[in-house]
């Protein structure tokens, strides 16, 4: 039998340190649902989701009980709707979003991703219509999420799409004024979007994937923080080096990843679908003890955003990836550390305290997973300025050959320094100021294409 | 394959050299050690050995020799080996853990629930320090067991006594604690 100490160590990760399987995401290809008839298209989408995902909740509960591991969310990621619904117009795409919402409710999942498209080289008429449909689609549905890829290292940045999305984000916030623009939290704009990301709101079932695939997202900032605290208590700050911390994070990441793979493979077998990847992303929640900010504080960064924050985050992100890669050959998605400001109470407090600014956040995103995530900005910020913020973030991803993304919420009626709360896992935050808004409009309004960097010429 | 013939158990106050002495006597008798499990519980050395003895072995003489070499106060038993019931077909192995306040009868309460559902303890370690108890057991459960209900009943039994009792499939602990972990080893 495995040693008793090791057994209780594993149990402690779940019981006291908030380790959980954050999401079980069933990726589903909907290309075979395409139809020139809107009713036919919607009926086929609904039927396929019910057929493929009808058993997802029950099967997940069974696995949850067997291993005694909490699975927090069950979700769906479908093929980019801009391709599935090719040929349809704006209003039809709103109907498709509503169909996705209904089907997701029928199978008992809380979010469904994929109501987006891949537009990094150009916009098809349907992709254009889809962007136009987002304000209505996202503000009139509960579960639908959209991920749109506007840039890749190989293709550069499609600034036409960035500009259109800047305005769409602004319009989405306006359309959802009643909820402080919450609908924008369901829209992610990507550079180098992964095809197998299980985390929302950016999960999309990529065109290179199998018909149905189970992808797993595991989290556990609390486990990493406690592991580092124990290390400091045991070794003492005099003896400890940053390399020791990196080793401890790797070991912890290894164990967390193994949990994800175990659950994912068993669930895929039960549902008779392919197992895809396990994405170990330290995804915080507003709960105390479940925070990336707290990890950085444990590493000695008292005020998040202060000098040293980027280096500490780089160490954390790299060690998480290394531990995960050793644990499993099926690591994918984003796999690193998320820094969603609103969803992490410590980051939100740093933003409120002034140590964490939009500019510092942008710097930190160059070394970790994703990007400007769940950042609330003043409601008056123009679509062009939002586009410019996104263009900066996309440039970091394109040049550094990594995924970056934005999930920006221009909160209607709120100014810098005001407070907004979405409740639950979406958290709360101060509204971050955007410096020199409007001064950048001329640049983004040139639109067109930012060419691919030299790193793209690798063949 | 060598078939087991006898089961040897020894319990005695722990001291250095017990295994060396035991194995020397067994070797002189031409015995083959087939399986062995040894631990020290508090101050007591305890060992269980499955052996194959030559057909002409005088077991009474062997027992006496073993007793003499280990010393007074030791319990030495040499019994004929018997085959147990076959393992449960397609059974799954689970890890049962209990941690919390010690209370009279808690081990009985938990083990009775497992026995009622057709489960079998294959390994058990239980320690009480001051007023706290820590129990870890590996259990074989038949595939037909209603796992949900058993988990609920165990949790309830634990809560009544001030303990947290959990029942989780052993693969979770293999996955998180062993570098080599393969799906096919199920």
Coordinates of C-alpha atoms in Angstrom, one line a residue:
Chain A
X1 CA 0.0 0.0 0.0
X2 CA 1.1 3.6 -0.6
X3 CA 2.5 5.2 2.6
X4 CA -0.1 6.7 4.9
X5 CA 1.6 10.1 4.9
X6 CA 1.5 10.3 1.1
X7 CA -2.2 9.4 1.2
X8 CA -3.1 12.1 3.6
X9 CA -0.9 14.6 1.7
X10 CA -3.1 13.9 -1.4
X11 CA -6.3 14.3 0.7
X12 CA -5.1 17.5 2.2
X13 CA -4.7 19.0 -1.3
X14 CA -8.5 18.6 -1.9
X15 CA -9.8 19.1 1.6
X16 CA -7.8 22.1 2.8
X17 CA -6.1 23.6 -0.2
X18 CA -8.9 24.0 -2.7
X19 CA -7.5 21.6 -5.3
X20 CA -10.3 20.7 -7.7
X21 CA -10.9 19.7 -11.2
X22 CA -12.0 23.1 -12.4
X23 CA -13.7 22.0 -15.5
X24 CA -14.6 18.9 -17.6
X25 CA -15.1 20.3 -21.1
X26 CA -16.5 18.2 -23.8
X27 CA -15.2 19.4 -27.2
X28 CA -17.7 18.8 -29.9
X29 CA -17.3 19.2 -33.7
X30 CA -20.5 20.7 -35.2
X31 CA -19.3 20.9 -38.8
X32 CA -21.7 18.1 -39.7
X33 CA -24.6 20.3 -38.6
X34 CA -24.1 22.9 -41.3
X35 CA -27.2 23.7 -43.4
X36 CA -28.4 26.6 -45.5
X37 CA -31.7 26.3 -43.7
X38 CA -31.6 28.1 -40.3
X39 CA -34.3 25.8 -38.6
X40 CA -32.5 22.8 -39.9
X41 CA -29.1 24.1 -38.7
X42 CA -30.4 24.8 -35.2
X43 CA -32.2 21.5 -35.0
X44 CA -29.1 19.6 -36.0
X45 CA -27.0 21.5 -33.5
X46 CA -29.4 20.8 -30.6
X47 CA -29.8 17.2 -31.5
X48 CA -26.0 16.6 -31.7
X49 CA -25.3 18.3 -28.4
X50 CA -28.0 16.3 -26.7
X51 CA -26.8 13.1 -28.2
X52 CA -23.1 13.6 -27.4
X53 CA -23.4 15.4 -24.1
X54 CA -26.6 14.0 -22.6
X55 CA -24.6 11.7 -20.3
X56 CA -21.8 14.2 -19.4
X57 CA -23.2 15.3 -16.1
X58 CA -24.1 11.8 -14.9
X59 CA -20.8 10.3 -15.9
X60 CA -18.9 13.1 -14.3
X61 CA -20.7 12.6 -11.0
X62 CA -19.8 8.9 -11.1
X63 CA -16.1 9.7 -11.5
X64 CA -16.3 12.4 -8.9
X65 CA -17.7 9.9 -6.3
X66 CA -15.2 7.2 -7.2
X67 CA -12.2 9.4 -6.6
X68 CA -13.7 11.8 -4.1
X69 CA -12.5 14.7 -6.2
X70 CA -14.7 17.8 -6.7
X71 CA -15.4 18.6 -10.3
X72 CA -16.6 22.2 -10.3
X73 CA -17.9 22.8 -13.8
X74 CA -19.1 20.8 -16.8
X75 CA -18.8 22.6 -20.0
X76 CA -19.0 22.3 -23.8
X77 CA -16.8 23.7 -26.4
X78 CA -18.0 23.6 -30.0
X79 CA -16.5 24.2 -33.4
X80 CA -16.2 27.9 -34.4
X81 CA -19.7 28.9 -35.2
X82 CA -18.5 31.3 -37.9
X83 CA -17.6 28.1 -39.9
X84 CA -20.5 25.9 -38.8
X85 CA -23.0 28.6 -39.8
X86 CA -21.2 29.8 -42.9
X87 CA -23.5 31.6 -45.2
X88 CA -25.9 32.9 -42.6
X89 CA -26.4 36.5 -41.5
X90 CA -26.3 38.4 -38.3
X91 CA -29.9 37.6 -37.1
X92 CA -29.5 34.0 -37.9
X93 CA -26.3 33.9 -35.9
X94 CA -28.1 35.3 -32.9
X95 CA -30.6 32.4 -33.3
X96 CA -27.7 29.9 -33.4
X97 CA -26.4 31.4 -30.2
X98 CA -29.8 31.0 -28.6
X99 CA -29.9 27.4 -29.8
X100 CA -26.5 26.8 -28.2
X101 CA -27.8 28.3 -24.9
X102 CA -30.9 26.1 -24.9
X103 CA -28.9 22.9 -25.7
X104 CA -26.4 23.7 -23.0
X105 CA -29.2 24.1 -20.5
X106 CA -30.8 20.8 -21.6
X107 CA -27.6 18.8 -21.0
X108 CA -26.9 20.6 -17.7
X109 CA -23.8 22.5 -18.4
X110 CA -23.2 26.0 -17.2
X111 CA -21.2 27.4 -20.2
X112 CA -20.8 26.6 -23.8
X113 CA -17.9 28.0 -25.8
X114 CA -17.2 28.3 -29.5
X115 CA -19.6 31.0 -30.6
X116 CA -16.7 32.7 -32.4
X117 CA -14.3 32.2 -35.3
X118 CA -10.7 32.1 -36.6
X119 CA -10.2 35.4 -38.3
X120 CA -6.4 36.0 -38.0
X121 CA -5.9 36.3 -41.8
X122 CA -9.2 37.7 -42.8
X123 CA -12.9 38.1 -42.2
X124 CA -15.4 36.0 -44.1
X125 CA -18.9 37.6 -44.5
X126 CA -20.1 35.2 -41.8
X127 CA -17.3 36.0 -39.4
X128 CA -18.1 39.7 -39.9
X129 CA -21.8 39.0 -39.2
X130 CA -20.9 37.0 -36.2
X131 CA -18.9 39.9 -34.7
X132 CA -21.9 42.1 -35.4
X133 CA -24.2 39.6 -33.6
X134 CA -22.1 39.4 -30.4
X135 CA -23.7 42.3 -28.5
X136 CA -27.2 40.8 -28.9
X137 CA -26.0 37.1 -28.7
X138 CA -24.0 37.5 -25.5
X139 CA -26.4 39.8 -23.7
X140 CA -29.5 37.7 -24.4
X141 CA -28.0 34.3 -23.6
X142 CA -26.8 33.0 -20.3
X143 CA -24.4 30.3 -21.2
X144 CA -22.9 31.2 -24.5
X145 CA -19.2 32.2 -24.7
X146 CA -17.2 33.5 -27.6
X147 CA -13.5 33.1 -28.5
X148 CA -12.2 34.8 -31.5
X149 CA -8.7 34.4 -32.8
X150 CA -7.5 37.6 -34.4
X151 CA -3.7 36.9 -34.6
X152 CA -1.1 34.2 -35.0
X153 CA 2.7 34.3 -35.1
X154 CA 2.4 32.8 -38.6
X155 CA -0.1 35.3 -39.9
X156 CA 0.3 38.5 -38.0
X157 CA -2.6 40.6 -36.6
X158 CA -5.9 41.2 -38.4
X159 CA -6.4 44.7 -37.3
X160 CA -9.7 45.0 -39.2
X161 CA -11.0 42.3 -36.8
X162 CA -9.4 43.9 -33.8
X163 CA -11.1 47.2 -34.6
X164 CA -14.5 45.6 -35.2
X165 CA -14.2 43.6 -31.9
X166 CA -13.2 46.8 -30.0
X167 CA -16.5 48.3 -31.0
X168 CA -18.4 45.0 -30.5
X169 CA -17.1 44.8 -26.9
X170 CA -18.2 48.4 -26.3
X171 CA -21.6 47.6 -27.8
X172 CA -21.9 44.4 -25.8
X173 CA -21.3 46.2 -22.6
X174 CA -24.0 48.8 -23.5
X175 CA -26.4 46.1 -24.4
X176 CA -25.9 44.5 -21.0
X177 CA -26.0 47.6 -18.9
X178 CA -28.4 46.0 -16.5
X179 CA -25.6 43.6 -15.5
X180 CA -22.8 46.2 -15.6
X181 CA -21.6 44.8 -18.9
X182 CA -21.1 41.3 -17.6
X183 CA -21.7 39.9 -21.1
X184 CA -18.2 41.0 -22.0
X185 CA -16.9 38.5 -19.6
X186 CA -18.0 35.8 -22.0
X187 CA -15.9 37.2 -24.9
X188 CA -12.2 36.4 -25.3
X189 CA -10.1 37.8 -28.1
X190 CA -7.0 35.7 -28.8
X191 CA -3.6 35.6 -30.4
X192 CA -2.4 32.0 -31.1
X193 CA -5.6 30.5 -29.7
X194 CA -5.2 26.9 -28.6
X195 CA -7.6 24.4 -30.2
X196 CA -8.0 22.4 -27.0
X197 CA -8.4 24.9 -24.2
X198 CA -11.0 23.6 -21.7
X199 CA -11.2 26.9 -19.8
X200 CA -14.0 29.4 -20.4
X201 CA -14.7 31.8 -21.8
X202 CA -12.2 31.0 -24.5
X203 CA -12.8 27.3 -25.0
X204 CA -13.3 26.5 -28.7
X205 CA -13.2 23.0 -30.3
X206 CA -10.5 23.5 -33.0
X207 CA -10.9 22.3 -36.5
X208 CA -8.0 19.9 -36.1
X209 CA -9.7 18.0 -33.3
X210 CA -11.7 14.7 -33.3
X211 CA -15.5 14.6 -33.4
X212 CA -15.8 14.6 -29.6
X213 CA -13.0 15.0 -27.1
X214 CA -12.8 15.3 -23.3
X215 CA -10.4 18.0 -22.1
X216 CA -9.7 18.7 -18.5
X217 CA -8.9 21.9 -16.7
X218 CA -7.3 21.4 -13.3
X219 CA -6.5 24.2 -11.0
X220 CA -4.9 24.6 -7.5
X221 CA -3.3 27.9 -6.6
X222 CA -4.0 27.1 -3.0
X223 CA -2.0 23.9 -3.2
X224 CA 1.0 25.7 -4.7
X225 CA 0.8 28.5 -2.1
X226 CA 0.7 26.0 0.8
X227 CA 3.5 23.9 -0.6
X228 CA 5.7 27.0 -0.8
X229 CA 4.7 28.1 2.7
X230 CA 5.6 24.6 4.1
X231 CA 8.9 24.8 2.3
X232 CA 9.7 28.2 3.8
X233 CA 8.7 26.9 7.3
X234 CA 10.8 23.8 6.9
X235 CA 13.9 25.2 5.3
X236 CA 13.8 28.8 6.5
X237 CA 14.3 31.9 4.3
X238 CA 18.0 32.0 5.0
X239 CA 18.7 28.7 3.2
X240 CA 16.0 28.8 0.6
X241 CA 16.7 29.9 -3.0
X242 CA 14.3 30.7 -5.9
X243 CA 15.5 27.5 -7.6
X244 CA 14.2 25.5 -4.5
X245 CA 10.8 27.2 -4.9
X246 CA 10.7 26.3 -8.6
X247 CA 11.4 22.7 -7.7
X248 CA 8.6 22.7 -5.2
X249 CA 6.2 24.2 -7.7
X250 CA 7.2 21.6 -10.3
X251 CA 6.5 18.7 -7.8
X252 CA 3.1 20.2 -6.9
X253 CA 2.2 20.8 -10.5
X254 CA 3.1 17.1 -11.3
X255 CA 0.6 15.9 -8.7
X256 CA -2.1 18.2 -9.8
X257 CA -1.7 17.2 -13.4
X258 CA -1.9 13.6 -12.6
X259 CA -5.3 14.1 -11.0
X260 CA -6.5 15.8 -14.1
X261 CA -5.3 13.0 -16.4
X262 CA -6.8 10.3 -14.2
X263 CA -10.2 12.0 -14.3
X264 CA -10.1 12.8 -17.9
X265 CA -9.1 9.4 -19.2
X266 CA -11.7 7.7 -17.1
X267 CA -14.5 10.0 -18.1
X268 CA -13.5 9.7 -21.8
X269 CA -13.7 6.0 -21.5
X270 CA -17.2 6.2 -19.9
X271 CA -18.5 8.5 -22.6
X272 CA -16.7 6.5 -25.3
X273 CA -15.0 9.6 -26.7
X274 CA -11.3 10.5 -27.1
X275 CA -9.3 11.9 -24.2
X276 CA -7.7 15.1 -25.3
X277 CA -5.5 17.0 -22.9
X278 CA -5.2 18.1 -19.4
X279 CA -4.7 21.8 -18.9
X280 CA -3.0 22.7 -15.6
X281 CA -3.7 26.3 -15.3
X282 CA -3.6 27.9 -11.9
X283 CA -7.0 29.5 -12.2
X284 CA -7.9 31.6 -9.1
X285 CA -11.3 32.2 -7.6
X286 CA -12.3 35.1 -5.3
X287 CA -12.1 32.7 -2.4
X288 CA -9.2 33.3 0.1
X289 CA -6.5 30.7 -0.3
X290 CA -7.3 30.2 -4.1
X291 CA -5.2 33.1 -5.5
X292 CA -2.3 33.6 -7.8
X293 CA -1.7 36.9 -6.0
X294 CA -1.2 35.0 -2.7
X295 CA 1.4 32.7 -4.3
X296 CA 3.4 35.8 -5.5
X297 CA 3.1 37.2 -1.9
X298 CA 4.4 34.0 -0.5
X299 CA 7.3 34.3 -2.9
X300 CA 8.1 37.7 -1.4
X301 CA 6.2 40.2 -3.6
X302 CA 4.2 42.0 -1.0
X303 CA 2.5 44.4 -3.3
X304 CA 1.4 42.7 -6.6
X305 CA 2.6 44.8 -9.5
X306 CA 5.7 46.0 -7.7
X307 CA 9.1 45.4 -9.3
X308 CA 9.9 41.7 -9.2
X309 CA 6.2 40.7 -10.0
X310 CA 6.9 39.8 -13.6
X311 CA 10.0 37.7 -12.7
X312 CA 8.1 35.9 -9.9
X313 CA 5.3 35.2 -12.3
X314 CA 7.7 33.9 -14.9
X315 CA 9.2 31.5 -12.5
X316 CA 5.8 30.3 -11.4
X317 CA 4.5 29.8 -14.9
X318 CA 7.6 28.0 -16.1
X319 CA 7.7 25.6 -13.1
X320 CA 4.0 24.8 -13.6
X321 CA 4.6 23.9 -17.2
X322 CA 7.7 21.7 -16.4
X323 CA 5.9 19.8 -13.6
X324 CA 2.9 19.2 -15.9
X325 CA 5.0 18.1 -18.9
X326 CA 6.7 15.5 -16.7
X327 CA 3.5 14.2 -15.3
X328 CA 1.7 13.6 -18.6
X329 CA 2.2 13.5 -22.3
X330 CA -1.2 15.0 -22.8
X331 CA -0.7 18.4 -21.4
X332 CA -2.2 21.1 -23.6
X333 CA -4.5 24.1 -23.6
X334 CA -2.9 27.1 -21.8
X335 CA -1.2 25.4 -18.9
X336 CA 0.3 28.1 -16.7
X337 CA -0.9 30.8 -14.4
X338 CA -4.0 32.9 -15.1
X339 CA -4.1 36.5 -13.7
X340 CA -7.8 37.4 -14.1
X341 CA -8.0 40.5 -11.9
X342 CA -11.6 40.3 -10.9
X343 CA -11.6 36.6 -10.2
X344 CA -8.6 36.8 -7.8
X345 CA -9.2 38.7 -4.6
X346 CA -5.5 39.5 -4.0
X347 CA -5.0 40.9 -7.6
X348 CA -8.2 42.9 -7.3
X349 CA -7.0 44.3 -4.0
X350 CA -3.7 45.2 -5.6
X351 CA -5.6 47.0 -8.4
X352 CA -7.6 48.9 -5.8
X353 CA -4.5 49.8 -3.9
X354 CA -2.8 51.1 -7.0
X355 CA 0.2 48.8 -7.2
X356 CA -1.3 46.8 -10.1
X357 CA -1.9 48.9 -13.2
X358 CA -3.1 48.1 -16.7
X359 CA 0.5 48.6 -18.0
X360 CA 2.0 46.3 -15.4
X361 CA -0.6 43.7 -16.0
X362 CA 0.3 43.8 -19.7
X363 CA 4.0 43.3 -18.8
X364 CA 3.1 40.3 -16.6
X365 CA 1.0 38.7 -19.4
X366 CA 4.1 38.4 -21.5
X367 CA 5.4 35.7 -19.2
X368 CA 2.2 33.8 -18.2
X369 CA -0.9 32.2 -19.6
X370 CA -3.5 34.3 -21.4
X371 CA -3.4 38.0 -20.9
X372 CA -5.5 41.0 -19.8
X373 CA -8.2 38.8 -18.2
X374 CA -11.3 40.1 -16.5
X375 CA -10.1 43.6 -16.5
X376 CA -12.8 46.3 -15.8
X377 CA -12.2 49.6 -17.5
X378 CA -14.2 52.8 -17.6
X379 CA -17.5 52.5 -19.6
X380 CA -16.7 55.5 -21.7
X381 CA -13.6 53.9 -23.2
X382 CA -14.1 54.0 -27.0
X383 CA -14.2 51.0 -29.2
X384 CA -11.0 52.2 -30.9
X385 CA -9.1 52.5 -27.5
X386 CA -10.3 49.0 -26.6
X387 CA -9.0 47.8 -29.9
X388 CA -5.6 49.4 -29.3
X389 CA -5.4 47.7 -25.9
X390 CA -6.1 44.4 -27.6
X391 CA -3.6 45.1 -30.4
X392 CA -0.9 45.6 -27.7
X393 CA -1.8 42.3 -26.1
X394 CA -1.9 40.5 -29.4
X395 CA 1.5 41.8 -30.4
X396 CA 3.0 40.3 -27.2
X397 CA 1.5 36.9 -28.2
X398 CA 2.5 37.1 -31.9
X399 CA 6.1 38.2 -31.3
X400 CA 6.7 35.8 -28.4
X401 CA 5.1 32.9 -30.1
X402 CA 2.6 32.3 -27.3
X403 CA -1.0 32.6 -26.6
X404 CA -2.3 35.9 -25.3
X405 CA -5.8 37.1 -24.9
X406 CA -8.0 39.8 -23.6
X407 CA -11.3 39.7 -21.7
X408 CA -12.0 43.4 -21.1
X409 CA -15.2 44.8 -19.6
X410 CA -15.9 48.5 -20.2
X411 CA -18.4 48.9 -17.3
X412 CA -21.2 51.2 -18.4
X413 CA -21.7 54.3 -16.2
X414 CA -18.5 53.6 -14.1
X415 CA -15.3 55.6 -14.1
X416 CA -11.8 54.8 -13.0
X417 CA -11.7 54.1 -9.3
X418 CA -15.3 53.0 -9.1
X419 CA -16.1 49.5 -8.1
X420 CA -18.0 46.7 -9.9
X421 CA -19.0 43.3 -8.7
X422 CA -20.3 40.4 -10.8
X423 CA -20.7 38.1 -7.8
X424 CA -19.8 34.4 -7.4
X425 CA -16.7 33.1 -9.2
X426 CA -16.5 36.2 -11.4
X427 CA -15.6 38.4 -8.4
X428 CA -15.3 42.1 -8.1
X429 CA -12.7 44.8 -8.8
X430 CA -12.0 48.5 -9.0
X431 CA -12.3 50.0 -12.5
X432 CA -8.7 50.4 -13.8
X433 CA -7.8 53.7 -15.5
X434 CA -6.8 53.7 -19.1
X435 CA -4.1 56.2 -19.7
X436 CA -4.4 58.6 -22.6
X437 CA -7.7 57.2 -24.0
X438 CA -8.4 58.3 -27.5
X439 CA -4.8 59.3 -28.3
X440 CA -4.3 56.0 -30.1
X441 CA -7.4 56.1 -32.4
X442 CA -5.4 57.1 -35.5
X443 CA -3.2 54.1 -35.3
X444 CA -5.9 51.5 -35.0
X445 CA -8.1 53.2 -37.5
X446 CA -5.5 52.5 -40.2
X447 CA -6.7 48.9 -39.7
X448 CA -5.6 46.3 -42.3
X449 CA -3.0 43.9 -41.3
X450 CA 0.1 43.9 -39.0
X451 CA 2.4 41.6 -40.9
X452 CA 3.7 38.4 -39.4
X453 CA 7.0 38.8 -37.6
X454 CA 10.3 37.3 -38.8
X455 CA 9.8 34.4 -36.4
X456 CA 7.0 33.2 -38.6
X457 CA 9.5 32.3 -41.4
X458 CA 10.6 29.0 -40.0
X459 CA 10.2 26.6 -42.9
Chain B
X1 CA 6.6 -22.7 -8.8
X2 CA 7.4 -23.5 -5.2
X3 CA 4.1 -24.0 -3.2
X4 CA 3.8 -22.6 0.3
X5 CA 3.6 -25.2 3.1
X6 CA 3.6 -23.2 6.4
X7 CA 2.8 -19.8 7.9
X8 CA 5.2 -18.4 10.5
X9 CA 4.3 -15.5 12.7
X10 CA 6.5 -14.0 15.4
X11 CA 5.6 -11.2 17.9
X12 CA 8.2 -9.9 20.3
X13 CA 9.6 -6.8 21.9
X14 CA 11.6 -5.1 19.2
X15 CA 15.4 -5.6 19.2
X16 CA 18.2 -5.6 16.7
X17 CA 19.0 -8.8 14.8
X18 CA 15.7 -10.6 14.9
X19 CA 15.4 -11.0 11.1
X20 CA 19.0 -12.1 10.8
X21 CA 18.5 -14.7 13.5
X22 CA 15.2 -15.9 12.1
X23 CA 16.5 -16.3 8.6
X24 CA 19.6 -18.1 9.7
X25 CA 17.5 -20.8 11.4
X26 CA 15.2 -21.1 8.4
X27 CA 18.1 -21.4 6.0
X28 CA 19.7 -24.2 8.1
X29 CA 16.4 -26.0 7.9
X30 CA 16.3 -25.7 4.1
X31 CA 13.2 -23.4 4.2
X32 CA 12.3 -21.1 1.3
X33 CA 10.8 -17.7 2.2
X34 CA 8.1 -17.0 -0.3
X35 CA 6.4 -13.8 1.1
X36 CA 7.1 -11.7 4.1
X37 CA 5.6 -8.7 5.8
X38 CA 7.1 -7.1 8.9
X39 CA 6.4 -4.0 10.9
X40 CA 7.0 -2.6 14.3
X41 CA 3.8 -1.6 16.1
X42 CA 4.7 0.7 19.0
X43 CA 7.5 -1.3 20.6
X44 CA 6.5 -4.7 19.2
X45 CA 8.2 -6.4 16.3
X46 CA 5.7 -8.4 14.3
X47 CA 6.4 -10.5 11.3
X48 CA 4.4 -12.9 9.1
X49 CA 6.3 -15.2 6.7
X50 CA 4.9 -17.7 4.2
X51 CA 7.5 -20.5 3.7
X52 CA 8.0 -23.7 1.9
X53 CA 9.6 -26.3 4.2
X54 CA 11.2 -29.5 3.1
X55 CA 8.8 -32.5 3.5
X56 CA 10.8 -34.1 6.3
X57 CA 10.8 -31.0 8.6
X58 CA 10.0 -31.5 12.2
X59 CA 7.9 -28.4 12.9
X60 CA 7.9 -28.8 16.6
X61 CA 11.7 -28.8 16.7
X62 CA 11.8 -25.8 14.3
X63 CA 9.4 -23.9 16.5
X64 CA 11.5 -24.6 19.6
X65 CA 14.7 -23.5 17.8
X66 CA 13.0 -20.2 16.7
X67 CA 11.7 -19.6 20.2
X68 CA 15.1 -20.1 21.6
X69 CA 16.9 -17.8 19.2
X70 CA 14.4 -14.9 19.6
X71 CA 14.2 -15.1 23.3
X72 CA 11.7 -15.4 26.1
X73 CA 8.5 -13.5 25.9
X74 CA 8.2 -14.0 22.1
X75 CA 5.1 -15.5 20.5
X76 CA 6.1 -17.9 17.7
X77 CA 3.5 -19.8 15.7
X78 CA 4.2 -22.2 12.8
X79 CA 1.0 -23.3 11.2
X80 CA 0.2 -25.3 8.1
X81 CA -0.6 -23.1 5.1
X82 CA -4.2 -23.0 4.0
X83 CA -5.5 -21.4 0.9
X84 CA -7.9 -18.5 1.4
X85 CA -11.1 -17.8 -0.5
X86 CA -10.3 -16.5 -4.0
X87 CA -10.1 -12.7 -4.4
X88 CA -13.4 -11.0 -5.3
X89 CA -13.8 -11.2 -9.1
X90 CA -13.3 -7.8 -10.9
X91 CA -13.0 -6.1 -7.5
X92 CA -11.8 -2.6 -7.3
X93 CA -9.3 -1.4 -4.6
X94 CA -10.2 1.6 -2.6
X95 CA -8.3 3.6 0.1
X96 CA -10.3 4.2 3.3
X97 CA -9.0 6.9 5.5
X98 CA -10.3 8.1 8.9
X99 CA -8.8 11.0 10.8
X100 CA -10.1 12.7 13.9
X101 CA -11.1 12.1 17.5
X102 CA -10.7 8.6 18.8
X103 CA -13.8 7.0 20.1
X104 CA -14.6 3.5 21.4
X105 CA -15.9 1.2 18.7
X106 CA -15.1 3.4 15.7
X107 CA -12.9 0.7 14.0
X108 CA -15.7 -1.8 14.5
X109 CA -18.3 0.6 13.1
X110 CA -16.3 1.2 10.0
X111 CA -15.2 -2.3 9.4
X112 CA -18.8 -3.6 9.9
X113 CA -20.0 -1.3 7.2
X114 CA -17.3 -2.6 4.8
X115 CA -18.1 -6.2 5.7
X116 CA -21.9 -5.7 5.2
X117 CA -21.3 -4.6 1.6
X118 CA -19.0 -7.6 0.8
X119 CA -15.8 -5.6 1.1
X120 CA -12.5 -7.0 2.3
X121 CA -9.6 -5.3 4.1
X122 CA -6.3 -6.2 2.4
X123 CA -4.1 -3.7 4.3
X124 CA -4.8 -1.7 7.4
X125 CA -2.8 0.7 9.5
X126 CA -4.3 2.5 12.5
X127 CA -2.6 4.7 15.0
X128 CA -3.9 6.5 18.1
X129 CA -1.8 9.4 19.5
X130 CA -3.3 11.1 22.5
X131 CA -7.0 11.5 21.6
X132 CA -6.5 11.4 17.8
X133 CA -6.9 8.4 15.6
X134 CA -5.5 8.0 12.1
X135 CA -6.6 5.0 10.0
X136 CA -5.6 4.0 6.5
X137 CA -6.9 0.9 4.9
X138 CA -6.8 -0.7 1.5
X139 CA -10.1 -2.3 0.7
X140 CA -11.4 -4.6 -2.0
X141 CA -14.9 -3.9 -3.0
X142 CA -17.1 -5.9 -5.3
X143 CA -18.0 -4.1 -8.6
X144 CA -21.7 -4.2 -7.7
X145 CA -21.3 -2.2 -4.5
X146 CA -23.4 1.0 -4.3
X147 CA -20.5 3.3 -3.8
X148 CA -22.5 6.4 -3.2
X149 CA -24.4 4.9 -0.3
X150 CA -21.4 3.3 1.3
X151 CA -19.5 6.6 1.2
X152 CA -22.5 8.4 2.8
X153 CA -22.8 5.7 5.5
X154 CA -19.1 5.9 6.2
X155 CA -19.1 9.7 6.4
X156 CA -22.1 9.5 8.7
X157 CA -20.5 7.0 11.0
X158 CA -17.4 9.2 11.1
X159 CA -19.3 12.4 11.8
X160 CA -21.2 10.9 14.7
X161 CA -17.8 10.1 16.3
X162 CA -16.0 13.3 15.3
X163 CA -14.0 11.8 12.5
X164 CA -13.6 12.4 8.8
X165 CA -14.0 9.2 6.9
X166 CA -13.3 9.0 3.1
X167 CA -13.4 6.2 0.6
X168 CA -11.5 6.9 -2.7
X169 CA -10.3 4.7 -5.5
X170 CA -6.7 3.8 -5.0
X171 CA -5.7 4.9 -8.4
X172 CA -5.9 8.5 -7.3
X173 CA -3.1 7.9 -4.8
X174 CA -1.0 6.0 -7.3
X175 CA -1.4 8.8 -9.8
X176 CA -0.4 11.5 -7.4
X177 CA 2.4 9.7 -5.6
X178 CA 4.1 7.4 -8.1
X179 CA 6.3 8.6 -10.9
X180 CA 5.4 5.6 -13.0
X181 CA 1.7 5.5 -13.5
X182 CA 0.1 3.8 -16.5
X183 CA -3.4 3.5 -17.4
X184 CA -3.1 -0.1 -18.4
X185 CA -1.9 -1.2 -14.9
X186 CA -5.5 -1.1 -13.7

